[in-house]
Tab-separated table of C-alpha atoms in Angstrom:
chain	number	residue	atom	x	y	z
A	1	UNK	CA	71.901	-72.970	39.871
A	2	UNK	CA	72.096	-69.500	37.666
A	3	UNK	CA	68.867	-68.968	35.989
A	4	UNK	CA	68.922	-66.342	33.490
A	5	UNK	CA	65.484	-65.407	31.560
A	6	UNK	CA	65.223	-65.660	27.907
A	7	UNK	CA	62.156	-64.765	26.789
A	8	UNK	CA	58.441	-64.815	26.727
A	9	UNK	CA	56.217	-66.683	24.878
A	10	UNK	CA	52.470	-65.417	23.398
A	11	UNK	CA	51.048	-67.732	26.750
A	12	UNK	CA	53.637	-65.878	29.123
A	13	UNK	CA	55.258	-69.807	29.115
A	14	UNK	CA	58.471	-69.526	31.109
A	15	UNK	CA	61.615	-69.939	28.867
A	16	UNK	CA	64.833	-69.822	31.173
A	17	UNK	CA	68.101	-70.691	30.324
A	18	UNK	CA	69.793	-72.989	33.212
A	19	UNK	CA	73.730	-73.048	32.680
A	20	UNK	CA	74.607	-76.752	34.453
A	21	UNK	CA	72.146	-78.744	36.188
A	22	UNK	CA	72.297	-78.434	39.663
A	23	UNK	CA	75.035	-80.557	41.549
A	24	UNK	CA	77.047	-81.890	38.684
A	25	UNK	CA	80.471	-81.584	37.635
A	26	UNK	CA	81.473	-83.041	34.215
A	27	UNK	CA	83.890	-85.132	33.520
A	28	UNK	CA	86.515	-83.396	31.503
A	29	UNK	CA	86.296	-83.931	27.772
A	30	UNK	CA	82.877	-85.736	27.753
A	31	UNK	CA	81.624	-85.356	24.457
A	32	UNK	CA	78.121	-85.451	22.944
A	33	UNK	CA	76.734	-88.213	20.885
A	34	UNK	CA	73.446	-88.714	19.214
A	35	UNK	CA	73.500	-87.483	15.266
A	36	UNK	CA	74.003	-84.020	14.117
A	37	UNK	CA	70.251	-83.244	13.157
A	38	UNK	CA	68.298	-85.485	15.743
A	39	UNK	CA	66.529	-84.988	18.452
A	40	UNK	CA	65.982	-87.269	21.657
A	41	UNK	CA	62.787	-86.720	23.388
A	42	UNK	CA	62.182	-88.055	26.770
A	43	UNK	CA	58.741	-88.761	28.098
A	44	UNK	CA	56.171	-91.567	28.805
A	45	UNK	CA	55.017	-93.887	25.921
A	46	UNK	CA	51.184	-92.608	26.613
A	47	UNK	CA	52.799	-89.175	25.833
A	48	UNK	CA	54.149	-89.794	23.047
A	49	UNK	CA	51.530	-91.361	21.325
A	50	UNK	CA	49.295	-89.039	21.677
A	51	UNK	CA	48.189	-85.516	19.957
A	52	UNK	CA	51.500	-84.392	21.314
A	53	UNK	CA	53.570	-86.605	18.687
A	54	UNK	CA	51.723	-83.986	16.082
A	55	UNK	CA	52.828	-80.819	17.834
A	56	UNK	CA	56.304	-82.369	18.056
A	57	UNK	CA	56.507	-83.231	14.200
A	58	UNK	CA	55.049	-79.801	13.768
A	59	UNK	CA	57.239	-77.614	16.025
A	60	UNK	CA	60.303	-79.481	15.307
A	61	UNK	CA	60.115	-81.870	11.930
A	62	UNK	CA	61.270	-77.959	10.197
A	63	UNK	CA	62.464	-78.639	6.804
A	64	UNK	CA	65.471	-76.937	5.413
A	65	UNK	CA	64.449	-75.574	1.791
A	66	UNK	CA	64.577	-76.063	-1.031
A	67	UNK	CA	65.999	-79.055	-1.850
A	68	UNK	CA	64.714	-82.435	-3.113
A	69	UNK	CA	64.979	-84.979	-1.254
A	70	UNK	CA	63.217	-82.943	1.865
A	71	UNK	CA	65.929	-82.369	4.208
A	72	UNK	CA	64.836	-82.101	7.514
A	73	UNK	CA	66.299	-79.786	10.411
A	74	UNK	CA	65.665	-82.563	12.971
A	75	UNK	CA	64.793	-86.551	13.342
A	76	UNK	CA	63.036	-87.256	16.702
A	77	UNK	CA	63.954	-90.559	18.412
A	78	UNK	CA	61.736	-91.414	21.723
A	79	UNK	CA	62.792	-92.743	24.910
A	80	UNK	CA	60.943	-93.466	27.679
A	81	UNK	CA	62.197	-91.664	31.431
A	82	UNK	CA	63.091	-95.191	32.268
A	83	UNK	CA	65.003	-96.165	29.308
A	84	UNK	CA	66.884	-93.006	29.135
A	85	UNK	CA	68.085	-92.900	33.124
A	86	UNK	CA	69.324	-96.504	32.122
A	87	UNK	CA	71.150	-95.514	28.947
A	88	UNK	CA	73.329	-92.701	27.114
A	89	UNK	CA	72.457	-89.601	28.648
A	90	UNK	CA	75.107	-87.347	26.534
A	91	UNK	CA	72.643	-86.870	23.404
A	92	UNK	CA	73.896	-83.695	21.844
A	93	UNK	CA	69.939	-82.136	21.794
A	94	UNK	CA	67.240	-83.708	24.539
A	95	UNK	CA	64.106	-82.514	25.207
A	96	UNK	CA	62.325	-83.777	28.403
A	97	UNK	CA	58.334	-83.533	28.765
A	98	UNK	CA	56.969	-83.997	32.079
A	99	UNK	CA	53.612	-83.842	33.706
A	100	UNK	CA	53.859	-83.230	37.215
A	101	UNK	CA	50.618	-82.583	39.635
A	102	UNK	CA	52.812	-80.718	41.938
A	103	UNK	CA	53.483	-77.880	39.132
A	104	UNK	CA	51.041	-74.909	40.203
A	105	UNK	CA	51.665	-72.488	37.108
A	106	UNK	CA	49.400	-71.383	35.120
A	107	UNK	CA	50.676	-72.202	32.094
A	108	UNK	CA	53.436	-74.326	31.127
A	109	UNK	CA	56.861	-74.366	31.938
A	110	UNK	CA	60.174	-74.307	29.269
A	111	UNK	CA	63.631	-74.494	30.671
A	112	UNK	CA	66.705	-74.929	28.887
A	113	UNK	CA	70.231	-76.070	30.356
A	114	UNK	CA	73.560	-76.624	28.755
A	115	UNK	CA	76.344	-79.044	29.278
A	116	UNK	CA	74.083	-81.394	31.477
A	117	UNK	CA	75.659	-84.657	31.079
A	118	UNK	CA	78.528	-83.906	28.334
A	119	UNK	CA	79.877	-80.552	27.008
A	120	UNK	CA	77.919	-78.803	24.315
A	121	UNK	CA	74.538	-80.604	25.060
A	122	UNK	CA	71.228	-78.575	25.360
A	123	UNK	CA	68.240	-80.211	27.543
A	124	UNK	CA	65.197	-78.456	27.086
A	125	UNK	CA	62.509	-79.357	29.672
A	126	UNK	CA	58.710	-78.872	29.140
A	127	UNK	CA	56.795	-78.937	32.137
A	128	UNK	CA	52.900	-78.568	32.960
A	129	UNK	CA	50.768	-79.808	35.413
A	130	UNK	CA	48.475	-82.113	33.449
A	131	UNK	CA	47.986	-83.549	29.308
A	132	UNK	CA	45.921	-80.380	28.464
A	133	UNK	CA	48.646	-78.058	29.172
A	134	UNK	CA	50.961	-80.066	28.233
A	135	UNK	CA	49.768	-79.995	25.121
A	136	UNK	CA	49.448	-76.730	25.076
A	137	UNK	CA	52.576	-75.712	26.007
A	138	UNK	CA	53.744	-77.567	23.080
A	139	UNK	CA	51.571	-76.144	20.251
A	140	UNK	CA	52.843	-72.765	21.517
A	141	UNK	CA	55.922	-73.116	22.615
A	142	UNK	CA	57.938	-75.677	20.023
A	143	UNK	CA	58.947	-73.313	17.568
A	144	UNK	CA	60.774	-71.264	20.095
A	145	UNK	CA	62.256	-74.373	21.087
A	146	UNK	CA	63.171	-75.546	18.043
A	147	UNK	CA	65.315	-72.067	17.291
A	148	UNK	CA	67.510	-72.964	20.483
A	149	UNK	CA	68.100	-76.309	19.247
A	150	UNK	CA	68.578	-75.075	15.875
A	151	UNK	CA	70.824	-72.649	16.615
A	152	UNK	CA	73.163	-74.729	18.344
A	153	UNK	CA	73.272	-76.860	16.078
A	154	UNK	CA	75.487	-75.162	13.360
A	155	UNK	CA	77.014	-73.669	16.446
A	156	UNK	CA	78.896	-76.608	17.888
A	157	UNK	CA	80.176	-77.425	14.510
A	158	UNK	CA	81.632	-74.003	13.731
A	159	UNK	CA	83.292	-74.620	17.187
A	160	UNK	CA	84.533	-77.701	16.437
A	161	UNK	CA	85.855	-76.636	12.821
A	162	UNK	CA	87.720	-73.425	14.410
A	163	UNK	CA	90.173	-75.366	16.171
A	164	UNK	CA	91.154	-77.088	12.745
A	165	UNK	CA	94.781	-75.297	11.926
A	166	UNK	CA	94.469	-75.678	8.325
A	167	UNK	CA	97.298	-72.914	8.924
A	168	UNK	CA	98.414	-72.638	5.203
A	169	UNK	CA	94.931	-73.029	3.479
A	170	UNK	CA	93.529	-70.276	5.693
A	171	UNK	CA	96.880	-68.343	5.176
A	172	UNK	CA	96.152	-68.367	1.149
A	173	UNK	CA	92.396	-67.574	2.031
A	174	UNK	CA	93.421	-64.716	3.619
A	175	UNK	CA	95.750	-63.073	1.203
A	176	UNK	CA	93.688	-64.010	-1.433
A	177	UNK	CA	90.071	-62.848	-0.511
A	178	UNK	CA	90.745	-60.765	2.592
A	179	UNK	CA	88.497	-63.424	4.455
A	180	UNK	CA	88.947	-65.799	7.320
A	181	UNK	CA	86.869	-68.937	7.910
A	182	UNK	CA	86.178	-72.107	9.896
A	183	UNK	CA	87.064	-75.539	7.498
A	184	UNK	CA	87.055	-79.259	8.865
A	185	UNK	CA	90.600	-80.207	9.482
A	186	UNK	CA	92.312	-81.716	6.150
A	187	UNK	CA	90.098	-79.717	4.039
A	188	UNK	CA	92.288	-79.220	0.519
A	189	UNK	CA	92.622	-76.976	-2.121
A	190	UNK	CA	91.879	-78.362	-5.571
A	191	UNK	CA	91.445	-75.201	-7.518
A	192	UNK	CA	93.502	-71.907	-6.707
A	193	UNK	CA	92.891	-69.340	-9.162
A	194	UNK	CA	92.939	-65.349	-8.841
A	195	UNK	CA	89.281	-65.107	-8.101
A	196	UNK	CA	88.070	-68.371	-7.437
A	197	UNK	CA	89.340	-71.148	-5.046
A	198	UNK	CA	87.480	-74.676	-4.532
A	199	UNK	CA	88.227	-76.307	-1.645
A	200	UNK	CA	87.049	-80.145	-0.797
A	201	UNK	CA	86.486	-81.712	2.561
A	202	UNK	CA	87.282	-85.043	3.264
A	203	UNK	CA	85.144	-87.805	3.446
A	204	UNK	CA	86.057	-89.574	6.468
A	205	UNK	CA	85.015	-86.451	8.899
A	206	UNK	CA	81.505	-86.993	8.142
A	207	UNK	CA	79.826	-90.426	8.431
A	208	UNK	CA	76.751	-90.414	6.780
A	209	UNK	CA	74.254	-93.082	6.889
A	210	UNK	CA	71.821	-94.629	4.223
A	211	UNK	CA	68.377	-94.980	5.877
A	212	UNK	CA	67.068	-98.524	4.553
A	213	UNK	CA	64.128	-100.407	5.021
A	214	UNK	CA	63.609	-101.537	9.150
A	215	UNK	CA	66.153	-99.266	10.040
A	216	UNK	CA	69.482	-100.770	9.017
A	217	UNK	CA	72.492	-98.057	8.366
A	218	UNK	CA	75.328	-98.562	6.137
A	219	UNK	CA	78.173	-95.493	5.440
A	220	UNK	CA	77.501	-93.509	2.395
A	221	UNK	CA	79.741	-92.114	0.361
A	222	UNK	CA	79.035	-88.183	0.199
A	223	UNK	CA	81.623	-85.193	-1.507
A	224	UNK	CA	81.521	-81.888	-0.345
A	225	UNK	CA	83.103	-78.261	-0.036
A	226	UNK	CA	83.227	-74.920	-1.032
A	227	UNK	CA	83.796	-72.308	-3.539
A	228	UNK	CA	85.275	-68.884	-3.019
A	229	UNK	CA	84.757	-66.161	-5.592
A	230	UNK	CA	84.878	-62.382	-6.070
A	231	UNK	CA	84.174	-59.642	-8.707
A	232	UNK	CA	84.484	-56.047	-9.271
A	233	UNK	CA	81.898	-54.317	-7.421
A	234	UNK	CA	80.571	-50.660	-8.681
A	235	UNK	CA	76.923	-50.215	-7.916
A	236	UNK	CA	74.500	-51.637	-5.514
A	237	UNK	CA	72.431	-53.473	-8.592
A	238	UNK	CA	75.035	-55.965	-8.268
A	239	UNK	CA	74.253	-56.909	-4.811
A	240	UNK	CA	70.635	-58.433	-5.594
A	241	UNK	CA	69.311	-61.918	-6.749
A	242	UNK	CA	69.165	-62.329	-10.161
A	243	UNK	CA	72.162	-60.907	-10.620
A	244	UNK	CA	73.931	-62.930	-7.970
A	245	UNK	CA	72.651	-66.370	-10.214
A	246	UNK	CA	74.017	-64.642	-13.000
A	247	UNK	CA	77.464	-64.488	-11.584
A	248	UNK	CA	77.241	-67.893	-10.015
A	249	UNK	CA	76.467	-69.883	-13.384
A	250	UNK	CA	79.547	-67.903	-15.169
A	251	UNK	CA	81.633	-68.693	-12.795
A	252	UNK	CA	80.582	-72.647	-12.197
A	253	UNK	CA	80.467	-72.698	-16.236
A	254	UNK	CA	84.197	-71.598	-16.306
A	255	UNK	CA	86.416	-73.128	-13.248
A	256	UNK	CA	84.078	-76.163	-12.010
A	257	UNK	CA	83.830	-78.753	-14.914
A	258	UNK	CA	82.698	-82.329	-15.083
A	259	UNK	CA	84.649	-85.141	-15.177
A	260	UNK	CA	82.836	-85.854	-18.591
A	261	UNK	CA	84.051	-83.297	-21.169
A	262	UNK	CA	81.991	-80.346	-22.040
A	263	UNK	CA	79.936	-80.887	-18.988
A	264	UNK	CA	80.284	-77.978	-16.189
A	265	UNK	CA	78.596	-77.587	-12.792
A	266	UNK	CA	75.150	-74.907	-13.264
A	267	UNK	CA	72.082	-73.920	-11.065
A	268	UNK	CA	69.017	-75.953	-11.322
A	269	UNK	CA	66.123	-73.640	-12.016
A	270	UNK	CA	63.079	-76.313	-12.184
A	271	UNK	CA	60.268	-74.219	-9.791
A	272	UNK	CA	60.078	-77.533	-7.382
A	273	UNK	CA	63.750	-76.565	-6.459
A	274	UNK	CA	64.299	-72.876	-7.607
A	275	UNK	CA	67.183	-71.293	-5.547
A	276	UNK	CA	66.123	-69.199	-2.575
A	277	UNK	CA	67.478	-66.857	0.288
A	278	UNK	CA	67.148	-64.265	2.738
A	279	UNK	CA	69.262	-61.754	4.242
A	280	UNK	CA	71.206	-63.002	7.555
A	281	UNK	CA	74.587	-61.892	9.603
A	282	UNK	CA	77.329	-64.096	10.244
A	283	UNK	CA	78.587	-64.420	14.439
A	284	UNK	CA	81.583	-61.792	13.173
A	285	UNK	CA	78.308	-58.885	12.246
A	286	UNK	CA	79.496	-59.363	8.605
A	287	UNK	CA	75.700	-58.524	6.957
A	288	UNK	CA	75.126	-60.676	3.523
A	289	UNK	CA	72.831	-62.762	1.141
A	290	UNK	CA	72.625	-66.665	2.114
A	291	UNK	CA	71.255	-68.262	-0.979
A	292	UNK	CA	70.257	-72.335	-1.143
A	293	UNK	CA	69.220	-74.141	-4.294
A	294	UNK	CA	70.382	-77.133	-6.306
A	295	UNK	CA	73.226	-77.824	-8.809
A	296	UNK	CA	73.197	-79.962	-11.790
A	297	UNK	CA	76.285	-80.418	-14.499
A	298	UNK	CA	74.873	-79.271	-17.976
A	299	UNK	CA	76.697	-78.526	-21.170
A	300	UNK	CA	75.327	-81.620	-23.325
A	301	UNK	CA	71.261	-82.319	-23.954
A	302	UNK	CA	71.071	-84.875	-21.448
A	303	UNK	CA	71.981	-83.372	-18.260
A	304	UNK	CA	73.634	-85.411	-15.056
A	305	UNK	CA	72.674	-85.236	-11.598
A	306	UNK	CA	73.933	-83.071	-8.651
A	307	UNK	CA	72.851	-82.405	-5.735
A	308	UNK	CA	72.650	-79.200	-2.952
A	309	UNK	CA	74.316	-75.764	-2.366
A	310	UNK	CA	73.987	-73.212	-0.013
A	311	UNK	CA	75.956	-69.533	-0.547
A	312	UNK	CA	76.794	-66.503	1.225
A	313	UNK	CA	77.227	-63.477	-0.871
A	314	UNK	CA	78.610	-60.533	0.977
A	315	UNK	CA	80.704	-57.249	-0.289
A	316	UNK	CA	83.990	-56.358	1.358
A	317	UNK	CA	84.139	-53.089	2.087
A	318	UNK	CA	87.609	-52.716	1.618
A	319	UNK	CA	88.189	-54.791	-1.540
A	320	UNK	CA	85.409	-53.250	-3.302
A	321	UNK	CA	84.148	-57.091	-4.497
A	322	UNK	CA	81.240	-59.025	-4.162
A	323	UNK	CA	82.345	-62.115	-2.520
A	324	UNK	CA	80.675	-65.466	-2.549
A	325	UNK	CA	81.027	-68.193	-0.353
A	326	UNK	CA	78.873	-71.465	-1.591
A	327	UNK	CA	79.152	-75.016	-0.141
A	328	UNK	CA	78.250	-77.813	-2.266
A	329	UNK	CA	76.862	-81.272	-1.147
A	330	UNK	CA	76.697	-83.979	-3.893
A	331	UNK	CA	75.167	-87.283	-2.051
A	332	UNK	CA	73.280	-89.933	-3.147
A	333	UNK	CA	69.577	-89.305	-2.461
A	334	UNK	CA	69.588	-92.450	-0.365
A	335	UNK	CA	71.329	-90.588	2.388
A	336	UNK	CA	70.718	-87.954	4.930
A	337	UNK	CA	71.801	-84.318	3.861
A	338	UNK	CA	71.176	-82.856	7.759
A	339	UNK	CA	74.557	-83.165	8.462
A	340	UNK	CA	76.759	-81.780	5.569
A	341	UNK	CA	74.129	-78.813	4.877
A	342	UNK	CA	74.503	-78.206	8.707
A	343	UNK	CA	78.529	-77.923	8.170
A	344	UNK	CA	78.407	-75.566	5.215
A	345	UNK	CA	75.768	-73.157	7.325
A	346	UNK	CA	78.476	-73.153	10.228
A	347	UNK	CA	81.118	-72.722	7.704
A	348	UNK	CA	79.258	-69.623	6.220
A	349	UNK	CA	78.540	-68.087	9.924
A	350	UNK	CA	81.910	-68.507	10.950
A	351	UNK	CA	82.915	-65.761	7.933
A	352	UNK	CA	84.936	-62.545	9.602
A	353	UNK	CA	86.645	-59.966	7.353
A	354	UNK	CA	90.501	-59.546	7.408
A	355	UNK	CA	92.993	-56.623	6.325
């Protein structure tokens, strides 16, 4: 087994990165299951209800802001050692805790292997010798765990979404914006205009689930996709937040209307939900603005609902534009955003420049 160290934690915790478990050959094209945006943990009952179940809702329960309803990064479902050996072992994110007398470390143990049981699965194990350092290994060592799992997350879709051929969308994408992209296969082009393209995913690649009372799931219906824009771009002013709002309500205002008339998609700016972002670089090194926040339709004193968007604004260096990227998610709040909001982030990594 190839272990290959990661990093260190503030506790000098052990964080390696295990390629295959030891011993096992997969089956080709096992797949993951489990839901995009949940994750299985593995470990006795007495375990989990304990002061542990805090550290895990702490390090891992992460929220994705700002949007209302909260949408969390990750759900955690338990199962106990016994349950899971007897079940599904191909959930697409596992973490095992284990306390084992044997273990002589001082401090805890973290491990992380891929493509265990099914390809594209991560299996984090947390290891100590007794509760106390279990425990402790936890309250340090979660958030670092949580990146891995988040990370992969957006990851596997992005994978998944590149071998989509959407051949002549991506053709037009190209010529038009001097951009390529990952899109879920039998994405469509509703709008095709000179500087702005909106481009809808379809429905049936994502199943989302209403979350009802006991439990009980029923498919949602959800719409999604994405805008591309661009304008002129002469000084570095431009490339800055307010200004970046600015040009997003002009442009919503002018090529995304309502179905009612006079009615146009805009920002919503109430401080509960006011947009936010931070500087990040997509897997291509194409440095940008990723902006999230919440859309509403306006144009008339009573204004409808919306929902969630999430935007990369970037300037290509050839073109001389600014050039936005935003996803959109309009759901009903009775449903789980996780998954759609995950797509749009891998969609928005997976953004390379083209000549």
């Amino acid at each position: 087994m190839k272990i290959i160290s990661l990093l260190a934690l503030s506790i000098t915790l052990l964080f390696t990165f295990t390629k295959c478990e030891s011993g096992r050959k997969l089956s080709t094209g096992m797949s993951v299951t489990g839901k995009v945006g949940e994750i299985l943990v593995v470990c006795e009952t007495g375990v989990w209800n304990s002061k542990i179940q805090d550290a895990l809702d702490s390090g891992l329960v992460q929220y994705i802001l700002p949007y209302l309803p909260d949408v969390p990064t990750f759900q955690l479902t338990h199962r106990t050692p016994k349950h899971f050996t007897e079940g599904i072992k191909r959930f697409r994110n596992t973490l095992f805790l284990e306390i084992d007398p044997n273990y002589t470390g001082e401090n805890g143990k973290i491990e992380k292997r891929i493509d265990v049981w099914a390809r594209g699965q991560v299996v984090i194990d947390i290891t100590a010798k007794d509760y106390d350092q279990l425990l402790e290994t936890c309250k340090r060592g979660l958030p670092n765990v949580h990146k891995e799992f988040d990370d992969v997350s957006w990851r596997r879709l992005m994978k998944n979404f590149s071998v989509s051929k959407n051949t002549n969308l991506k053709k037009d994408i190209k010529d038009n914006f001097g951009i390529d992209l990952a899109l879920p296969s039998r994405s469509k082009l509703v709008t095709s205009r000179k500087n702005f393209y909106r481009i809808e995913f379809p429905a049936a690649s994502r199943p989302i689930e209403f979350i009802g009372a006991g439990g009980s799931e029923d498919v949602g219906a959800i719409f999604s996709g994405i805008m591309i824009y661009q304008y002129d771009y002469t000084d570095s002013s431009e490339f800055a937040f307010d200004p970046f709002l600015a040009a997003r309500d002009t442009m919503l205002k002018y090529n995304v209307p309502s179905e009612v008339e006079g009615m146009y998609m805009g920002t919503q700016y109430n401080e509960v939900v006011y947009p936010e972002g931070n500087d990040i670089t997509t897997v291509s090194g194409l440095n940008g603005y990723e902006m999230r926040g919440m859309f509403m339709f306006k144009g008339k004193p009573k204004h409808s609902t919306g929902g969630a968007f999430w935007a990369f604004h970037f300037i290509h260096p050839e073109r001389k534009k600014i050039m936005t990227v935003s996803g959109y998610v309009d759901a009903p709040i009775t449903t789980t955003w996780t998954h759609p909001l995950r797509e749009i982030q891998a969609i928005l990594r997976s953004i390379e420049l083209v000549k």
